[in-house]
Short mmCIF file of C-alpha atoms in Angstrom, two decimals:
data_model
loop_
_atom_site.label_atom_id
_atom_site.label_comp_id
_atom_site.label_asym_id
_atom_site.label_seq_id
_atom_site.Cartn_x
_atom_site.Cartn_y
_atom_site.Cartn_z
CA MET A 739 -6.27 -68.11 167.90
CA LEU A 740 -5.32 -69.63 171.29
CA GLY A 741 -8.21 -68.18 173.30
CA ASP A 742 -8.71 -65.63 176.08
CA ASN A 743 -7.32 -67.87 178.82
CA PHE A 744 -3.97 -68.21 177.07
CA ALA A 745 -3.87 -64.43 176.49
CA LYS A 746 -4.43 -63.80 180.21
CA LYS A 747 -1.59 -66.17 181.07
CA LEU A 748 0.75 -64.26 178.76
CA GLU A 749 -0.26 -60.97 180.37
CA SER A 750 0.51 -62.37 183.83
CA ILE A 751 4.15 -63.13 182.91
CA PRO A 752 6.32 -60.42 184.53
CA LEU A 753 8.55 -58.36 182.23
CA SER A 754 12.29 -58.03 182.75
CA ASN A 755 13.77 -54.80 184.11
CA ASP A 756 15.36 -54.06 180.72
CA THR A 757 12.02 -54.44 178.92
CA VAL A 758 10.22 -52.19 181.43
CA GLU A 759 12.97 -49.56 181.12
CA LEU A 760 12.78 -49.69 177.32
CA MET A 761 8.99 -49.26 177.37
CA ILE A 762 9.30 -46.23 179.68
CA GLN A 763 11.93 -44.67 177.40
CA LEU A 764 9.74 -45.23 174.34
CA LYS A 765 6.77 -43.57 176.05
CA MET A 766 8.95 -40.62 177.09
CA TYR A 767 10.25 -40.27 173.53
CA SER A 768 6.70 -40.40 172.12
CA ILE A 769 5.51 -37.70 174.54
CA SER A 770 8.52 -35.51 173.68
CA LEU A 771 7.95 -35.97 169.94
CA LEU A 772 4.26 -35.12 170.22
CA GLY A 773 5.15 -31.96 172.13
CA LYS A 774 7.53 -30.85 169.38
CA LEU A 775 4.98 -31.59 166.66
CA ARG A 776 2.30 -29.56 168.45
CA ASP A 777 4.65 -26.57 168.59
CA ASN A 778 5.20 -26.65 164.81
CA SER A 779 2.94 -24.66 162.52
CA GLU A 780 2.79 -24.27 158.75
CA GLU A 781 1.24 -21.40 156.84
CA LEU A 782 0.37 -21.30 153.15
CA LEU A 783 1.94 -18.24 151.54
CA PHE A 784 -0.23 -18.20 148.41
CA CYS A 785 -1.76 -20.40 145.74
CA LYS A 786 -2.14 -19.21 142.15
CA PRO A 787 -3.01 -20.97 138.88
CA ILE A 788 -0.34 -21.31 136.19
CA GLU A 789 -1.92 -19.84 133.07
CA LEU A 790 1.16 -20.09 130.84
CA LYS A 791 3.63 -22.92 130.35
CA ALA A 792 5.20 -24.16 133.58
CA THR A 793 8.72 -23.04 132.69
CA ALA A 794 11.17 -21.96 135.37
CA LEU A 795 10.98 -18.32 134.28
CA ALA A 796 7.17 -18.30 134.27
CA LEU A 797 6.96 -19.94 137.70
CA PHE A 798 9.59 -17.65 139.18
CA ALA A 799 7.82 -14.59 137.77
CA ILE A 800 4.64 -15.57 139.65
CA LEU A 801 6.61 -16.16 142.84
CA ASN A 802 8.69 -12.99 142.53
CA ASP A 803 5.64 -10.81 141.80
CA TYR A 804 3.96 -12.04 144.96
CA ILE A 805 7.13 -11.49 147.02
CA ILE A 806 7.32 -7.90 145.76
CA GLU A 807 3.60 -7.26 146.33
CA GLY A 808 3.85 -8.57 149.88
CA ASN A 809 6.96 -6.48 150.59
CA ILE A 810 8.85 -9.63 151.59
CA ASP A 811 12.64 -9.66 151.69
CA TRP A 812 14.09 -12.45 149.55
CA LYS A 813 16.92 -12.81 152.08
CA ASN A 814 14.40 -14.34 154.48
CA CYS A 815 14.10 -17.31 152.13
CA VAL A 816 16.55 -19.79 153.63
CA GLY A 817 15.34 -22.97 151.93
CA ILE A 818 13.39 -24.23 148.94
CA CYS A 819 12.08 -27.75 148.37
CA THR A 820 10.97 -28.97 144.93
CA ASP A 821 10.86 -32.15 142.90
CA GLY A 822 13.71 -33.23 140.67
CA ALA A 823 12.41 -31.81 137.38
CA ARG A 824 14.93 -29.84 135.34
CA SER A 825 12.88 -26.63 135.51
CA MET A 826 12.94 -26.89 139.30
CA SER A 827 16.35 -28.27 140.22
CA GLY A 828 18.67 -27.53 137.28
CA ARG A 829 21.87 -25.58 137.87
CA PHE A 830 20.98 -22.91 135.31
CA GLU A 831 17.64 -21.18 134.60
CA SER A 832 15.71 -23.26 137.12
CA ILE A 833 13.61 -22.22 140.11
CA GLN A 834 16.54 -23.19 142.33
CA ALA A 835 19.02 -21.06 140.38
CA LEU A 836 16.69 -18.06 140.10
CA VAL A 837 15.86 -18.08 143.81
CA LYS A 838 19.57 -18.28 144.68
CA GLN A 839 20.15 -15.14 142.61
CA LYS A 840 17.84 -13.37 145.07
CA SER A 841 18.96 -15.22 148.19
CA ALA A 842 22.49 -16.60 147.85
CA LEU A 843 22.37 -18.56 151.12
CA CYS A 844 19.12 -20.35 150.23
CA ILE A 845 19.47 -24.14 150.44
CA TRP A 846 17.66 -26.41 147.96
CA THR A 847 16.40 -29.86 148.96
CA HIS A 848 14.81 -32.56 146.83
CA CYS A 849 11.23 -33.42 147.79
CA MET A 850 10.85 -37.19 147.98
CA SER A 851 7.22 -37.38 149.17
CA HIS A 852 5.81 -38.46 145.79
CA ARG A 853 8.46 -41.16 145.42
CA GLU A 854 7.84 -42.38 148.97
CA THR A 855 4.12 -42.56 148.22
CA SER A 856 4.62 -44.60 145.07
CA LYS A 857 7.43 -46.74 146.55
CA GLU A 858 4.96 -49.21 148.03
CA THR A 859 3.13 -49.71 144.72
CA SER A 860 2.67 -53.42 144.09
CA PRO A 861 4.69 -55.17 141.36
CA GLY A 862 1.50 -55.63 139.32
CA LEU A 863 0.79 -51.88 139.29
CA ASN A 864 4.44 -51.09 138.55
CA ILE A 865 4.18 -53.28 135.45
CA VAL A 866 1.19 -51.21 134.29
CA LEU A 867 3.11 -47.96 134.94
CA THR A 868 6.08 -49.22 132.95
CA THR A 869 3.83 -50.41 130.13
CA VAL A 870 2.01 -47.07 129.93
CA ALA A 871 5.34 -45.22 129.76
CA THR A 872 6.52 -47.57 127.00
CA VAL A 873 3.30 -47.13 125.01
CA VAL A 874 3.35 -43.34 125.32
CA ASN A 875 7.01 -43.12 124.32
CA TYR A 876 6.42 -45.56 121.45
CA ILE A 877 3.77 -43.24 119.99
CA LYS A 878 5.10 -39.81 121.02
CA MET A 879 8.75 -40.34 120.10
CA ARG A 880 7.96 -41.23 116.48
CA PRO A 881 6.54 -38.31 114.44
CA LEU A 882 4.85 -40.56 111.88
CA LYS A 883 3.11 -42.65 114.53
CA THR A 884 2.10 -39.46 116.36
CA ARG A 885 0.42 -38.11 113.22
CA ILE A 886 -1.28 -41.44 112.49
CA PHE A 887 -2.53 -41.71 116.06
CA SER A 888 -3.82 -38.11 115.97
CA ALA A 889 -5.68 -38.80 112.72
CA LEU A 890 -7.11 -41.99 114.22
CA CYS A 891 -8.38 -40.10 117.29
CA LYS A 892 -9.98 -37.49 115.04
CA ASP A 893 -11.70 -40.13 112.91
CA MET A 894 -13.03 -41.86 116.04
CA GLY A 895 -14.35 -38.58 117.48
CA ALA A 896 -12.10 -38.65 120.54
CA VAL A 897 -12.04 -35.72 122.96
CA HIS A 898 -8.23 -35.56 122.74
CA LEU A 899 -6.03 -35.92 119.68
CA ALA A 900 -2.70 -36.64 121.40
CA LEU A 901 -1.14 -38.35 124.38
CA LEU A 902 0.88 -36.53 127.05
CA PHE A 903 4.52 -37.24 127.76
CA TYR A 904 5.25 -39.41 130.80
CA CYS A 905 7.70 -37.82 133.25
CA GLU A 906 9.06 -39.98 136.08
CA ALA A 907 10.13 -36.98 138.17
CA ARG A 908 6.79 -35.16 138.14
CA TRP A 909 3.92 -36.64 140.14
CA LEU A 910 1.25 -34.43 138.51
CA SER A 911 2.69 -35.13 135.07
CA ARG A 912 2.37 -38.86 135.64
CA GLY A 913 -1.21 -38.43 136.84
CA LYS A 914 -2.21 -36.42 133.77
CA CYS A 915 -0.43 -38.85 131.46
CA LEU A 916 -2.22 -41.84 133.02
CA GLN A 917 -5.57 -40.06 132.84
CA ARG A 918 -5.07 -39.19 129.17
CA VAL A 919 -4.09 -42.78 128.37
CA PHE A 920 -7.20 -44.07 130.14
CA GLU A 921 -9.44 -41.56 128.31
CA LEU A 922 -7.97 -42.64 124.96
CA LYS A 923 -7.89 -46.35 125.78
CA HIS A 924 -10.28 -47.24 122.93
CA GLU A 925 -8.22 -45.32 120.39
CA ILE A 926 -5.01 -46.86 121.73
CA ALA A 927 -6.68 -50.29 121.61
CA VAL A 928 -7.17 -49.85 117.88
CA PHE A 929 -3.63 -48.56 117.48
CA LEU A 930 -2.13 -51.28 119.68
CA ALA A 931 -4.69 -54.04 119.42
CA ASP A 932 -3.58 -56.58 122.01
CA MET A 933 -2.55 -54.77 125.19
CA PHE A 934 -5.54 -52.47 125.61
CA ARG A 935 -8.04 -55.29 125.23
CA ASP A 936 -6.75 -56.95 128.39
CA GLY A 937 -9.44 -56.40 131.04
CA LEU A 938 -7.06 -56.90 133.98
CA PHE A 939 -4.56 -54.42 132.54
CA LEU A 940 -7.29 -51.78 132.07
CA MET A 941 -8.55 -52.36 135.62
CA LYS A 942 -5.05 -51.75 137.03
CA LEU A 943 -4.67 -48.70 134.79
CA SER A 944 -7.89 -47.13 136.12
CA TYR A 945 -6.69 -47.83 139.68
CA LEU A 946 -3.39 -46.05 138.96
CA VAL A 947 -5.31 -43.07 137.54
CA ASP A 948 -7.06 -42.71 140.92
CA ILE A 949 -3.76 -42.99 142.83
CA PHE A 950 -1.96 -40.30 140.83
CA GLU A 951 -4.94 -37.94 140.42
#
């Protein structure tokens, strides 16, 4: 904004000894950190589809079968990181509890990556998320409304006949819930006439579908 000449004058101003020392320390820290990051390596153990319900017992059975097939000692498992869902982090009959039965010293930590990713979501998008959760709960938590909505979807020839529950702790669950709401937006618009005829609301909803997909 002030021009190249002013920028050159700023560059010609000598820095204090403290500032120079701080810049050197920061560069040294950055080089040290990069060296440590280069030495780290991650390997994917396996990836398998979940054909049954994603219960703790079903998920642990898949994991345990692979551990046995690979002749891996459960005692080598020193840590497990999952989200905060009950099937993952509960004290009883969860992935955490079942793994600790095999490896008593295993430490569980709560994965916060999905929350950190969504933390910066703008207030406008958060309003849409909250509204979607309210709409889904309004329909799903009332058996009569659920049956009426299902009959409405059937009469309108919709691909799906029901909404999916919204779970705050599960990133994938939220993504699927948002996608289902967006796919049934016309049916929901008939069921809840005002909200789902708002063009700006629907635009934000489609944007959230892309974020959580």
